[in-house]
Coordinates of C-alpha atoms and ligand atoms in Angstrom, one line a residue:
M1 CA 16.3 -53.0 16.7
A2 CA 14.6 -48.5 16.1
R3 CA 17.6 -48.1 14.0
I4 CA 17.5 -50.9 11.5
A5 CA 13.7 -50.8 11.2
Q6 CA 14.8 -47.1 10.5
L7 CA 17.0 -48.1 7.8
G8 CA 14.8 -50.6 6.7
A9 CA 12.3 -47.9 5.9
L10 CA 14.8 -45.2 4.2
C11 CA 16.1 -48.5 2.1
A12 CA 12.6 -49.0 0.7
A13 CA 11.6 -45.0 0.4
I14 CA 14.5 -44.8 -2.1
A15 CA 13.9 -47.6 -4.0
Q16 CA 10.3 -46.6 -4.5
G17 CA 12.0 -43.0 -5.4
V18 CA 11.1 -41.2 -2.4
Q19 CA 13.3 -37.9 -1.7
A20 CA 14.1 -37.0 1.8
A21 CA 11.8 -35.7 3.8
V22 CA 11.5 -31.5 3.5
T23 CA 10.3 -30.4 7.2
F24 CA 7.8 -27.4 7.8
E25 CA 6.4 -26.2 11.4
I26 CA 3.0 -25.5 11.6
P27 CA 3.0 -22.1 13.7
S28 CA 0.7 -22.0 16.5
R29 CA -0.4 -18.6 16.0
A30 CA -0.4 -16.6 13.0
G31 CA 2.3 -14.0 11.7
G32 CA 6.0 -14.9 11.3
Y33 CA 7.2 -15.9 7.7
L34 CA 5.3 -14.7 4.5
H35 CA 2.1 -13.9 6.0
A36 CA -1.3 -11.7 5.2
P37 CA -5.0 -11.1 5.7
L38 CA -7.4 -13.4 3.5
D39 CA -10.0 -11.8 2.3
P40 CA -13.8 -13.5 2.5
A41 CA -13.2 -15.1 -1.3
P42 CA -9.6 -14.3 -2.6
V43 CA -10.2 -16.9 -5.5
G44 CA -12.7 -14.6 -8.1
I45 CA -13.5 -15.2 -12.2
S46 CA -12.9 -12.9 -14.9
F47 CA -14.8 -12.7 -17.2
E48 CA -14.6 -11.5 -20.7
F49 CA -16.6 -8.2 -21.3
F50 CA -19.0 -9.8 -24.6
A51 CA -18.8 -13.0 -23.4
F52 CA -20.2 -11.9 -19.7
P53 CA -23.8 -12.9 -20.9
S54 CA -23.0 -15.9 -22.5
Y55 CA -21.6 -17.0 -19.7
F56 CA -24.6 -15.9 -17.2
T57 CA -27.7 -16.8 -19.4
N58 CA -26.0 -19.9 -22.0
V59 CA -23.9 -21.9 -20.1
T60 CA -25.6 -24.0 -17.3
A61 CA -21.9 -24.8 -15.7
T62 CA -21.3 -21.2 -14.4
E63 CA -24.0 -20.6 -11.4
Q64 CA -22.7 -24.1 -10.5
C65 CA -19.1 -23.4 -10.3
L66 CA -19.7 -20.3 -8.3
S67 CA -21.9 -21.7 -6.0
N68 CA -19.7 -25.0 -5.0
W69 CA -17.2 -22.1 -3.4
K70 CA -20.4 -20.4 -1.9
D71 CA -20.9 -24.0 -0.5
L72 CA -17.3 -24.8 1.1
T73 CA -16.9 -20.5 2.1
G74 CA -20.6 -19.4 2.6
V75 CA -19.5 -16.4 0.5
W76 CA -20.2 -16.0 -3.7
P77 CA -16.7 -15.5 -5.0
P78 CA -15.8 -12.4 -6.0
I79 CA -16.0 -11.8 -10.2
R80 CA -15.1 -9.3 -12.8
I81 CA -16.9 -8.3 -16.1
G82 CA -13.6 -6.5 -18.2
G83 CA -11.3 -7.7 -21.2
T84 CA -10.1 -6.1 -24.0
T85 CA -13.5 -6.3 -25.5
Q86 CA -14.3 -3.2 -22.8
D87 CA -12.5 -0.9 -24.4
R88 CA -14.4 -2.4 -27.9
A89 CA -17.6 -1.8 -26.2
Q90 CA -20.1 1.6 -26.2
Y91 CA -23.0 1.8 -24.1
D92 CA -26.7 2.4 -25.4
A93 CA -29.1 3.5 -23.3
S94 CA -31.6 2.1 -26.1
T95 CA -30.8 -1.3 -26.8
S96 CA -32.4 -4.1 -25.0
A97 CA -30.3 -6.7 -25.7
Y98 CA -27.4 -7.3 -23.3
V99 CA -25.0 -7.0 -25.9
V100 CA -24.9 -6.6 -30.0
Y101 CA -21.8 -7.7 -31.8
S102 CA -21.3 -9.9 -34.9
V103 CA -18.3 -11.8 -35.5
A104 CA -17.3 -14.2 -38.7
N105 CA -17.2 -17.0 -37.0
P106 CA -18.0 -17.7 -32.9
A107 CA -14.2 -18.7 -31.6
D108 CA -13.7 -15.2 -32.7
A109 CA -14.2 -11.8 -30.3
P110 CA -15.8 -8.6 -31.8
M111 CA -14.0 -6.2 -32.5
T112 CA -16.8 -3.6 -32.1
L113 CA -20.1 -4.1 -29.5
T114 CA -22.2 -2.2 -27.9
F115 CA -24.4 -2.9 -24.7
G116 CA -27.5 -2.1 -23.2
P117 CA -28.6 -1.4 -19.8
R118 CA -29.7 -5.3 -18.7
F119 CA -26.0 -5.9 -19.0
M120 CA -25.8 -3.9 -15.8
T121 CA -29.5 -5.7 -14.8
L122 CA -27.8 -9.0 -15.0
A123 CA -24.2 -8.1 -13.6
G124 CA -26.5 -7.1 -10.5
E125 CA -28.5 -10.5 -10.6
Y126 CA -25.3 -11.7 -9.2
P127 CA -25.1 -12.1 -5.6
G128 CA -21.1 -11.9 -4.9
R129 CA -19.1 -8.8 -5.4
V130 CA -18.4 -7.5 -9.3
V131 CA -16.2 -5.1 -11.0
V132 CA -17.1 -3.4 -14.1
G133 CA -14.5 -2.4 -16.8
L134 CA -15.5 0.4 -18.2
N135 CA -14.3 2.2 -21.9
R136 CA -11.4 4.7 -21.5
G137 CA -9.9 4.0 -25.1
K138 CA -12.5 5.1 -26.7
N139 CA -11.3 8.8 -25.4
N140 CA -15.8 9.1 -25.4
I141 CA -15.7 10.3 -21.6
D142 CA -19.6 11.1 -21.7
N143 CA -20.1 7.6 -22.8
T144 CA -18.4 5.7 -20.1
I145 CA -19.5 7.7 -17.3
A146 CA -23.5 7.4 -18.4
A147 CA -22.3 3.1 -18.2
A148 CA -21.1 3.8 -14.7
K149 CA -24.1 6.1 -13.8
V150 CA -26.0 2.3 -14.8
A151 CA -23.5 0.7 -13.4
V152 CA -24.0 2.1 -10.5
S153 CA -27.9 2.0 -10.4
E154 CA -28.3 -1.8 -11.2
V155 CA -25.2 -3.8 -9.8
T156 CA -26.3 -4.5 -6.2
N157 CA -22.9 -5.7 -5.5
L158 CA -20.6 -3.6 -7.0
L159 CA -17.4 -3.5 -6.0
A160 CA -15.5 -1.3 -8.1
I161 CA -15.5 0.2 -11.8
E162 CA -12.3 0.0 -14.3
L163 CA -11.8 3.0 -16.5
G164 CA -9.8 1.0 -19.4
N165 CA -8.2 -3.0 -19.4
E166 CA -4.0 -2.6 -20.0
P167 CA -3.6 0.8 -21.2
E168 CA 0.1 0.2 -22.1
Y169 CA -1.3 -1.7 -25.6
Y170 CA -3.7 0.9 -26.2
P171 CA -1.1 2.7 -29.1
K172 CA -0.7 -1.0 -30.9
D173 CA -4.6 -2.2 -30.5
G174 CA -5.5 1.8 -32.9
Q175 CA -7.1 3.1 -29.3
P176 CA -8.1 6.7 -30.2
I177 CA -6.8 8.2 -26.5
A178 CA -3.6 6.8 -27.1
G179 CA -3.2 9.2 -30.5
G180 CA -0.4 11.3 -29.6
T181 CA 2.5 9.9 -27.1
W182 CA 1.4 7.6 -24.6
N183 CA 4.0 6.3 -22.0
P184 CA 3.0 5.4 -18.5
S185 CA 3.4 9.1 -17.6
V186 CA 1.1 9.9 -19.9
D187 CA -1.8 6.6 -19.6
A188 CA -1.5 8.0 -15.0
D189 CA -2.0 11.5 -16.1
S190 CA -5.1 10.0 -18.2
Q191 CA -6.4 7.3 -15.2
V192 CA -5.7 10.3 -13.0
K193 CA -8.0 12.9 -14.9
W194 CA -11.1 9.7 -15.7
I195 CA -11.1 8.4 -12.0
T196 CA -11.7 12.4 -11.4
Q197 CA -14.2 13.0 -13.5
V198 CA -15.9 9.0 -13.2
G199 CA -16.2 9.1 -9.3
N200 CA -17.2 13.2 -9.3
A201 CA -20.2 12.0 -11.9
I202 CA -21.6 8.8 -9.9
G203 CA -20.8 10.6 -6.4
K204 CA -19.4 8.2 -4.9
Q205 CA -15.7 7.6 -3.3
N206 CA -13.7 4.1 -2.9
I207 CA -15.2 2.9 -6.0
I208 CA -12.3 2.9 -9.0
Q209 CA -10.4 -0.3 -9.6
A210 CA -7.0 1.9 -10.8
G211 CA -3.8 0.7 -13.1
N212 CA -5.3 -2.5 -14.9
W213 CA -1.6 -2.5 -16.3
N214 CA -0.2 -6.4 -18.0
Q215 CA 3.2 -5.0 -18.9
P216 CA 5.7 -5.4 -15.4
P217 CA 5.9 -3.1 -12.6
P218 CA 7.6 -0.4 -11.9
Q219 CA 7.4 0.7 -15.5
W220 CA 3.2 -0.2 -15.6
G221 CA 2.7 -0.5 -11.8
A222 CA 0.6 1.4 -9.1
A223 CA 4.3 3.2 -7.4
Q224 CA 4.0 5.8 -10.3
L225 CA 0.7 6.2 -11.1
I226 CA 0.0 7.0 -7.0
A227 CA 2.5 9.7 -7.4
K228 CA 0.6 11.7 -10.0
E229 CA -2.3 10.8 -7.9
T230 CA -4.0 14.3 -6.8
A231 CA -6.2 14.0 -3.1
E232 CA -9.3 14.5 -4.7
S233 CA -8.5 11.5 -7.3
R234 CA -7.4 8.8 -4.5
Q235 CA -10.7 9.1 -2.4
Y236 CA -12.1 7.6 -5.3
V237 CA -10.0 4.6 -5.8
R238 CA -10.8 1.5 -4.3
H239 CA -7.9 -0.6 -4.8
Y240 CA -5.1 -0.8 -7.5
A241 CA -4.9 -3.6 -10.1
H242 CA -2.3 -5.7 -11.9
H243 CA -2.8 -8.7 -14.9
N244 CA -0.2 -11.1 -15.2
Y245 CA -0.2 -14.5 -17.7
P246 CA 3.5 -16.1 -16.5
G247 CA 2.8 -18.4 -19.9
G248 CA 5.8 -20.9 -20.3
D249 CA 5.2 -25.0 -20.3
V250 CA 3.6 -27.4 -18.0
Q251 CA 6.9 -27.9 -16.2
K252 CA 7.6 -24.6 -16.2
L253 CA 4.4 -23.5 -14.7
Q254 CA 3.6 -25.6 -12.6
T255 CA 6.7 -25.3 -10.9
H256 CA 6.8 -23.7 -7.3
S257 CA 9.9 -22.0 -7.0
Q258 CA 8.9 -20.1 -10.5
T259 CA 5.9 -19.4 -9.3
A260 CA 7.2 -18.0 -6.1
S261 CA 9.8 -16.1 -7.6
N262 CA 7.1 -14.6 -10.4
V263 CA 4.9 -13.4 -7.5
R264 CA 7.8 -11.7 -5.4
S265 CA 9.9 -10.0 -8.2
M266 CA 6.8 -8.8 -10.3
F267 CA 4.5 -7.4 -7.2
A268 CA 6.6 -7.6 -4.4
A269 CA 7.4 -3.9 -4.4
D270 CA 4.6 -2.6 -6.0
V271 CA 2.1 -4.1 -3.3
A272 CA 4.0 -3.0 -0.7
A273 CA 4.1 0.8 -2.0
V274 CA 0.3 0.3 -2.4
K275 CA 0.3 -0.2 1.2
Q276 CA 2.7 2.3 2.0
Q277 CA 1.7 5.0 0.9
T278 CA -2.2 5.1 0.5
G279 CA -3.3 1.7 2.6
K280 CA -5.8 0.5 -0.3
E281 CA -6.0 -3.5 -1.8
Y282 CA -4.1 -4.7 -4.1
I283 CA -5.4 -7.3 -6.6
L284 CA -4.6 -9.3 -9.7
G285 CA -7.4 -8.2 -11.5
E286 CA -6.5 -10.6 -14.6
T287 CA -4.9 -13.5 -14.7
N288 CA -4.1 -17.0 -16.1
S289 CA -1.8 -19.8 -17.6
V290 CA -1.4 -18.3 -20.8
S291 CA -2.4 -14.9 -22.5
G292 CA -4.6 -15.1 -25.9
G293 CA -7.2 -17.2 -24.0
G294 CA -4.4 -20.1 -23.5
A295 CA -2.0 -22.5 -24.4
A296 CA -3.6 -25.5 -26.4
G297 CA -1.0 -28.2 -24.7
V298 CA -0.2 -26.0 -21.0
S299 CA -3.8 -24.5 -19.7
P300 CA -6.1 -27.2 -19.5
T301 CA -4.2 -29.6 -18.1
F302 CA -3.2 -30.8 -14.4
G303 CA -0.1 -29.1 -14.2
A304 CA -2.0 -26.0 -14.8
A305 CA -4.6 -26.6 -12.7
L306 CA -1.2 -27.0 -10.0
W307 CA -0.2 -23.4 -10.6
T308 CA -3.2 -22.0 -10.2
M309 CA -4.1 -23.3 -6.8
D310 CA -0.5 -22.3 -5.7
Y311 CA -0.4 -18.8 -7.4
V312 CA -3.6 -17.4 -6.0
L313 CA -2.4 -18.8 -2.6
R314 CA 1.0 -17.5 -3.1
A315 CA -0.3 -14.3 -4.4
A316 CA -2.2 -13.9 -0.8
A317 CA 0.4 -14.4 1.4
H318 CA 1.7 -11.5 -0.6
N319 CA -1.3 -9.2 0.1
I320 CA -2.6 -9.6 -2.8
S321 CA -6.1 -9.4 -1.6
R322 CA -8.0 -11.4 -5.0
T323 CA -6.6 -13.4 -7.7
Y324 CA -9.9 -12.9 -10.8
F325 CA -8.8 -16.0 -13.2
H326 CA -9.7 -15.2 -16.6
H327 CA -12.5 -16.4 -18.9
G328 CA -12.8 -15.2 -22.7
T329 CA -14.4 -16.9 -25.3
V330 CA -17.5 -19.4 -24.7
G331 CA -16.0 -22.7 -26.6
N332 CA -12.4 -21.0 -27.6
C333 CA -10.9 -21.1 -24.7
Q334 CA -7.7 -22.9 -23.0
Y335 CA -8.0 -22.0 -19.9
C336 CA -11.3 -21.7 -19.1
F337 CA -12.4 -23.8 -15.7
W338 CA -15.3 -24.8 -17.3
G339 CA -17.5 -24.2 -20.3
R340 CA -21.0 -24.9 -22.2
Y341 CA -20.1 -29.1 -22.5
S342 CA -16.6 -29.6 -20.1
M343 CA -14.9 -28.8 -16.8
G344 CA -11.2 -27.8 -17.3
A345 CA -8.8 -29.0 -14.8
P346 CA -8.0 -25.3 -13.2
Y347 CA -11.4 -25.8 -11.4
Y348 CA -9.8 -28.4 -9.7
G349 CA -6.8 -26.9 -8.5
A350 CA -8.9 -23.5 -7.5
T351 CA -11.2 -25.6 -5.4
A352 CA -7.9 -26.8 -3.5
A353 CA -7.2 -23.2 -2.7
V354 CA -10.3 -22.4 -2.1
A355 CA -11.2 -24.8 0.2
L356 CA -7.7 -24.0 2.4
A357 CA -8.5 -20.6 2.6
A358 CA -12.5 -21.2 3.7
G359 CA -13.7 -19.4 6.5
A360 CA -10.1 -17.9 7.1
A361 CA -9.2 -15.0 8.6
S362 CA -5.2 -15.5 7.1
I363 CA -2.6 -17.0 5.8
A364 CA 1.1 -17.9 5.9
A365 CA 3.8 -19.7 2.8
L366 CA 5.7 -21.5 5.4
D367 CA 8.4 -22.6 2.5
D368 CA 10.8 -19.5 0.7
G369 CA 9.7 -19.9 -2.4
T370 CA 13.2 -21.4 -3.5
S371 CA 12.3 -25.2 -3.5
N372 CA 9.6 -27.4 -5.4
Y373 CA 7.8 -27.8 -2.2
A374 CA 5.2 -25.5 -0.7
A375 CA 2.9 -25.3 2.3
Y376 CA 0.9 -22.7 3.2
V377 CA -1.5 -22.3 6.5
A378 CA -5.0 -20.5 6.7
F379 CA -5.6 -19.4 10.2
D380 CA -9.1 -18.3 11.9
S381 CA -9.8 -15.2 13.0
E382 CA -8.3 -15.5 16.5
G383 CA -4.8 -16.6 14.8
A384 CA -4.9 -20.3 15.1
P385 CA -4.0 -22.6 12.7
L386 CA -7.2 -24.3 10.3
R387 CA -5.4 -26.2 7.8
A388 CA -2.4 -26.7 5.8
L389 CA -1.9 -27.3 2.2
L390 CA 0.6 -29.1 1.1
Y391 CA 2.5 -29.3 -3.2
N392 CA 5.0 -31.3 -4.3
S393 CA 5.7 -29.1 -7.5
D394 CA 7.6 -32.0 -8.8
Y395 CA 7.1 -32.6 -12.7
Y396 CA 5.2 -36.0 -14.1
S397 CA 5.1 -36.5 -17.7
G398 CA 2.9 -39.5 -17.4
S399 CA 5.6 -42.3 -18.3
G400 CA 8.4 -43.7 -16.3
G401 CA 8.9 -44.1 -12.6
R402 CA 7.2 -40.8 -10.9
S403 CA 8.8 -39.6 -7.7
A404 CA 7.9 -39.0 -4.0
Q405 CA 8.2 -36.3 -1.4
Q406 CA 7.8 -36.5 2.0
F407 CA 6.4 -33.8 3.8
V408 CA 6.4 -33.7 7.6
L409 CA 4.5 -31.5 9.8
T410 CA 5.6 -30.9 13.0
G411 CA 4.5 -28.7 16.2
L412 CA 0.8 -30.7 15.8
G413 CA -1.3 -32.2 18.8
G414 CA 1.0 -34.7 20.2
G415 CA -1.3 -38.7 19.5
S416 CA -3.4 -36.8 17.6
S417 CA -4.5 -37.7 14.1
V418 CA -5.6 -35.5 10.8
K419 CA -7.7 -35.7 8.5
A420 CA -6.5 -34.6 4.2
K421 CA -8.1 -34.8 0.9
R422 CA -5.5 -35.2 -1.8
L423 CA -5.9 -33.5 -4.9
T424 CA -4.0 -35.5 -8.1
A425 CA -4.2 -37.1 -11.5
N426 CA -2.5 -40.0 -13.3
S427 CA 0.0 -36.9 -14.7
S428 CA 0.9 -33.3 -14.9
L429 CA -0.3 -33.5 -18.5
S430 CA -4.4 -35.5 -17.3
R431 CA -6.9 -32.8 -18.7
A432 CA -10.6 -33.0 -17.3
D433 CA -11.6 -32.8 -21.2
R434 CA -9.9 -36.1 -21.8
G435 CA -10.8 -39.1 -19.7
N436 CA -11.8 -38.5 -16.3
D437 CA -8.3 -39.1 -13.9
I438 CA -7.9 -35.7 -11.9
S439 CA -9.8 -35.8 -8.1
F440 CA -10.1 -33.4 -5.2
G441 CA -10.9 -36.0 -2.5
G442 CA -11.7 -38.9 -4.8
Q443 CA -14.9 -36.5 -6.3
Y444 CA -14.9 -34.8 -9.6
W445 CA -16.5 -32.1 -11.4
T446 CA -19.7 -32.8 -14.0
N447 CA -19.0 -32.2 -17.6
G448 CA -21.7 -29.2 -18.3
T449 CA -23.4 -28.8 -14.6
C450 CA -20.4 -28.7 -12.6
V451 CA -22.6 -30.8 -9.5
V452 CA -19.8 -32.4 -7.8
G453 CA -19.9 -36.2 -8.4
G454 CA -18.0 -39.2 -6.7
D455 CA -17.9 -39.7 -3.1
E456 CA -15.6 -37.2 -0.5
V457 CA -12.7 -39.3 0.4
F458 CA -10.8 -38.3 3.4
E459 CA -6.5 -40.0 4.3
T460 CA -5.8 -40.2 8.1
A461 CA -3.0 -40.0 9.3
K462 CA -1.5 -40.3 12.8
V463 CA 0.4 -37.6 15.0
G464 CA 3.8 -39.7 16.7
S465 CA 4.0 -38.8 20.6
D466 CA 5.8 -35.8 19.3
G467 CA 3.4 -33.9 17.1
R468 CA 5.0 -35.0 14.4
V469 CA 3.6 -36.5 11.2
T470 CA 4.5 -37.3 7.8
F471 CA 2.6 -37.8 4.4
N472 CA 3.7 -38.8 1.0
L473 CA 3.0 -36.5 -2.4
K474 CA 3.3 -38.3 -5.8
A475 CA 5.6 -35.9 -8.2
A476 CA 2.7 -33.0 -9.2
E477 CA 0.0 -33.7 -6.0
A478 CA -1.3 -31.3 -3.2
L479 CA -2.5 -32.4 0.1
L480 CA -5.3 -30.7 1.8
V481 CA -4.4 -31.0 6.1
Y482 CA -7.2 -30.8 8.7
L483 CA -5.5 -29.3 11.2
Ligands
LIG1 C1 -26.4 -20.4 -26.9 O1 -25.5 -21.5 -27.1 C2 -25.5 -22.5 -28.3 C3 -24.8 -23.2 -28.6 O2 -23.3 -22.7 -28.7 C4 -25.8 -21.1 -29.6 O3 -26.3 -21.4 -30.5 C5 -27.1 -20.0 -29.0 O4 -26.6 -18.7 -30.3 C6 -26.3 -19.1 -27.7 N1 -27.4 -18.5 -27.4 C7 -27.3 -17.0 -26.6 C8 -28.3 -16.3 -26.6 O5 -25.3 -16.6 -26.7
LIG2 C1 0.8 -8.1 4.7 O1 0.2 -6.5 5.0 C2 -0.7 -7.2 6.5 C3 -0.3 -5.5 7.3 O2 -1.9 -5.9 6.7 C4 1.1 -7.3 6.9 O3 1.4 -7.4 8.5 C5 2.1 -7.9 6.3 O4 3.2 -8.0 6.9 C6 1.9 -8.5 5.3 N1 2.8 -9.2 4.1 C7 3.5 -9.2 4.0 C8 4.0 -10.2 3.0 O5 4.6 -8.2 2.7
LIG3 C1 -5.4 -43.3 -14.8 O1 -4.5 -44.5 -14.4 C2 -5.3 -45.6 -14.3 C3 -4.4 -46.4 -13.5 O2 -3.2 -46.8 -14.0 C4 -5.3 -46.0 -16.0 O3 -6.1 -47.0 -15.4 C5 -6.4 -44.9 -16.1 O4 -7.0 -45.1 -17.5 C6 -6.3 -43.5 -16.8 N1 -7.0 -42.9 -17.4 C7 -6.2 -41.5 -18.2 C8 -6.9 -40.8 -18.2 O5 -4.9 -41.6 -18.0
LIG4 C1 -16.0 -35.0 -19.3 O1 -15.9 -35.1 -20.8 C2 -14.5 -35.7 -21.0 C3 -14.3 -35.4 -22.9 O2 -15.5 -36.2 -23.5 C4 -14.9 -36.9 -21.1 O3 -13.1 -37.6 -21.4 C5 -14.5 -36.6 -19.5 O4 -14.1 -38.4 -18.7 C6 -16.0 -36.1 -19.5 N1 -15.6 -36.5 -17.6 C7 -16.8 -36.7 -16.6 C8 -16.6 -36.5 -15.3 O5 -17.6 -37.3 -17.1

């Protein structure tokens, strides 16, 4: 009878397009697998330098979106202020404005700008950790030292200072510092010199976020910078950072094997070099789905939200301590998590990642990164599993049948039950700013305010006496399981 019932269930499953189950054993302790300690707040937000005051004085959702995560984790998410316009900005001690610039069109980023001490005072009002990006491109170190001193005095929670953004592009951008020869080796010498002088001038160790390239390692990577460091310069470095914008269409972007391979092939060796040679942290100082503000058909979609979730968790499992998702010009930003008037789908994916990591001490990736199906587990400080996040990265365009995948978790307490929250939408192409069909645990975030709406919904599943529990995830869905 049991055999026949199983066969019946299998036939029904096949009829519904459910594929053979993938099975993950929940480890009883942290360790094994691809694993790493977790920062108290691994998901950060990066604000384009010139736009930072706007986000914090003129975009209502900003504070609420950040505080929603603080409510989940007890820690304000870290922010980074920087980007291309940090290398166009000069400090002006005499201006009372946050920033001074003019643009022909509000959708543009300024080609040149100045900022005053109040810019740093505003950054200092943020209760979470803050990274401030300063100018190296203009080759005016006195101005940068003056700005760094104000950052140190005004930004109470200053985590680090960057000296230049994506310096590999300085020649293309006509930056004076790259007037002669400019390559990884020349840039590394320049970084070492600036780190030493700025560190010395502000009299603080462990304060510089070094690196900050976008072109991949090893050419533009931390290992080659470390090789050029002096003992003096290294004491000023707090951690090393890299940028990354994987790009691609929605299907490619959300595909788990693609994301796992991107993180591993791009960063694993550079992270290991930093750990082994300096013992310092490695972070993703600026990232998002597609460079240049995002792609209209890709970055605002639910598929990009799923990528956001998967990417930051994969990075965390590879010992990338924090990942900052970039936010550009207000009103002209396809990949932004929120804007002045509407929410962006990626906030949903980022929030699922925050919810997995909340209060956890370490993370493990249980899958080997070669299939479309991912499983992450977060552990508490005693090493006991807290939550698992399951991800079916199969693409669903919204038309035709929607496949599903069974995920079996083993190693749970027999006969118990577990609850779970589902991250779902009508399709990979769903958008929070075009009809509200995206939800996490039945909830959504309100346009313009980022206040949560809807009733929180948990599913419950029975764990068999053999410690196994089965979940069905449709194509392009994730499930956060509370263990
Ligand atoms: C705030 O946003 C409004 C609406 O876009 C804009 O008109 C105004 O100039 C902004 N103010 C500041 C200080 O950025
Ligand atoms: C991450 O770093 C810890 C030591 O801090 C180490 O035990 C672990 O193996 C590292 N994980 C990876 C994926 O390299
Ligand atoms: C999402 O799907 C539901 C159920 O099929 C449908 O009623 C709703 O209109 C869809 N929403 C959008 C924005 O497509
Ligand atoms: C947010 O605004 C968009 C665009 O007007 C709309 O389609 C969507 O339904 C709104 N979402 C919510 C939660 O009200």
